[in-house]
Coordinates of C-alpha atoms in Angstrom, one line a residue:
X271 CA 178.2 58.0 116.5
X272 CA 175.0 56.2 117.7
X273 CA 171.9 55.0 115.4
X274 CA 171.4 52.8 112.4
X275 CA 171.3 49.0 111.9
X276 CA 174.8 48.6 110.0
X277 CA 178.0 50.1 110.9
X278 CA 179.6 52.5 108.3
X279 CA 182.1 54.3 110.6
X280 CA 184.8 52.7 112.5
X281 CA 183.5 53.8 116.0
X282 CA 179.9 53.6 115.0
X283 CA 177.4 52.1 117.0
X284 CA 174.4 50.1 115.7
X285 CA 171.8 50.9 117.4
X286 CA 167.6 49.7 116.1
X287 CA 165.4 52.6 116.5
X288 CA 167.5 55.5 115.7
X289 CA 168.8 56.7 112.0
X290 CA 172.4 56.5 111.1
X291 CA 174.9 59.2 113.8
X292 CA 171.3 60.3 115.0
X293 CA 173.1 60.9 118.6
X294 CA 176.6 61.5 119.5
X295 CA 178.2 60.8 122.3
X296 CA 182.1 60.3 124.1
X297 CA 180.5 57.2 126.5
X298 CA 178.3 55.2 125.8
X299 CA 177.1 51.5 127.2
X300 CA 174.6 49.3 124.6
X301 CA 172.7 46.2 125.0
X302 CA 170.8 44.5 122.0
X303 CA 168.8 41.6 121.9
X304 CA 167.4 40.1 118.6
X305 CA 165.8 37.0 117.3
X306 CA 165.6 36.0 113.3
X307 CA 163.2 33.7 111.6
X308 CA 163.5 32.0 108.2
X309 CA 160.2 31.1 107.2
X310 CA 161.5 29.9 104.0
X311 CA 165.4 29.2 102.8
X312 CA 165.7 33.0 101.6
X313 CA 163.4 35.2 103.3
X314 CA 163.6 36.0 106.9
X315 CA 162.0 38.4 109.5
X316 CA 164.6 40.2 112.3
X317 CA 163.1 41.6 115.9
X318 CA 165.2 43.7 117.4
X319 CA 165.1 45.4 120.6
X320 CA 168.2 47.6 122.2
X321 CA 168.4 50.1 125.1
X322 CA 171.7 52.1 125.9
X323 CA 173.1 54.6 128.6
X324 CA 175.0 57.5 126.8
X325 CA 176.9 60.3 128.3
X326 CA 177.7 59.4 131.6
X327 CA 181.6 59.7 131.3
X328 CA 181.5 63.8 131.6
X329 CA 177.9 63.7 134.5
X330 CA 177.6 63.0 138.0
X331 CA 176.8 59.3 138.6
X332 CA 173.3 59.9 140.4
X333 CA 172.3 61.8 137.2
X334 CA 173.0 58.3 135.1
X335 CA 169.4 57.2 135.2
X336 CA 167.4 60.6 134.1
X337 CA 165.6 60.4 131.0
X338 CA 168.4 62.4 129.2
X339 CA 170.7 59.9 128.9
X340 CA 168.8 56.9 128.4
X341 CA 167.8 55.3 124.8
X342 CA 165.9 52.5 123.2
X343 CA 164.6 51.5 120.2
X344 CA 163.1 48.5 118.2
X345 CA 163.5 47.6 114.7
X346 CA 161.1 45.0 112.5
X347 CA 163.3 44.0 109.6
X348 CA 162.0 41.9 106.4
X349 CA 164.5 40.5 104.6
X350 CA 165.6 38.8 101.2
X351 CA 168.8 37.0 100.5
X352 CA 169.5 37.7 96.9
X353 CA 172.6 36.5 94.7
X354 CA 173.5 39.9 94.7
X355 CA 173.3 40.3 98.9
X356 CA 170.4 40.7 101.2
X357 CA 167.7 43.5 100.8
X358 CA 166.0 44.3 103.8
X359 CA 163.1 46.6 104.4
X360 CA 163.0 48.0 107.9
X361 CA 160.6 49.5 110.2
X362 CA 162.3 51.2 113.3
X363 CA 161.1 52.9 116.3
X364 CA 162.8 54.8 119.3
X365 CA 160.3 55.7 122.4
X366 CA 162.5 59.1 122.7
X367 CA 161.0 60.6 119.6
X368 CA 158.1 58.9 119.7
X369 CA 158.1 58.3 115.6
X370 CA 158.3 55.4 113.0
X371 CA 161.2 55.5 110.5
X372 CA 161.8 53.3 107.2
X373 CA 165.4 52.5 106.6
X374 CA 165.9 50.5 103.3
X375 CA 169.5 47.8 102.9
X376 CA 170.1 46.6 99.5
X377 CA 173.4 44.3 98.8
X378 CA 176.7 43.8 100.5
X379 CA 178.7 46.5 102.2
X380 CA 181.8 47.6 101.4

């Protein structure tokens, strides 16, 4: 399962842009970069940027690089580190679909 910025599943991959198992896929081959800024002791700002190659196990290699199997997405989170865990407000984008998401994280995952 591909999408999502925290992992819920045990072969889930995080992935900034997309919306929690927004794609599945048997192969798959991620890159992320990101970069965090505390402005203050408890509030922060996250950029991150990720592109992947996804179903490439079952295709012909010279098909790797079409548009079909190629994904990457950018997230803009705002963050708080509470006593009770970190809420973060996100903004996330994917140039596949072309749309803006919101994805809200309050406290610690369990």
């Amino acid at each position: 399962y591909v999408g999502g910025l925290t992992d819920f599943l045990h072969n889930q991959v995080t992935f900034a842009g997309l919306n929690e198992y927004e794609v599945y896929t048997n192969s798959i081959v991620a890159g992320l970069l990101g970069v965090q800024y505390n402005p203050f002791k408890s509030i922060y700002a996250t950029l991150r940027a990720n592109v992947a190659l996804y179903d490439f196990a079952e295709k012909n290699p010279d098909s790797w690089t079409s548009s079909n199997n190629l994904l990457s997405g950018y997230s803009l989170t705002a963050g708080y580190s509470s006593g009770f865990g970190p809420i973060q407000f996100s903004l996330l984008y994917s140039d596949q679909s072309k749309s803006f998401a919101g994805y809200i994280d309050l406290g610690f995952h369990f």
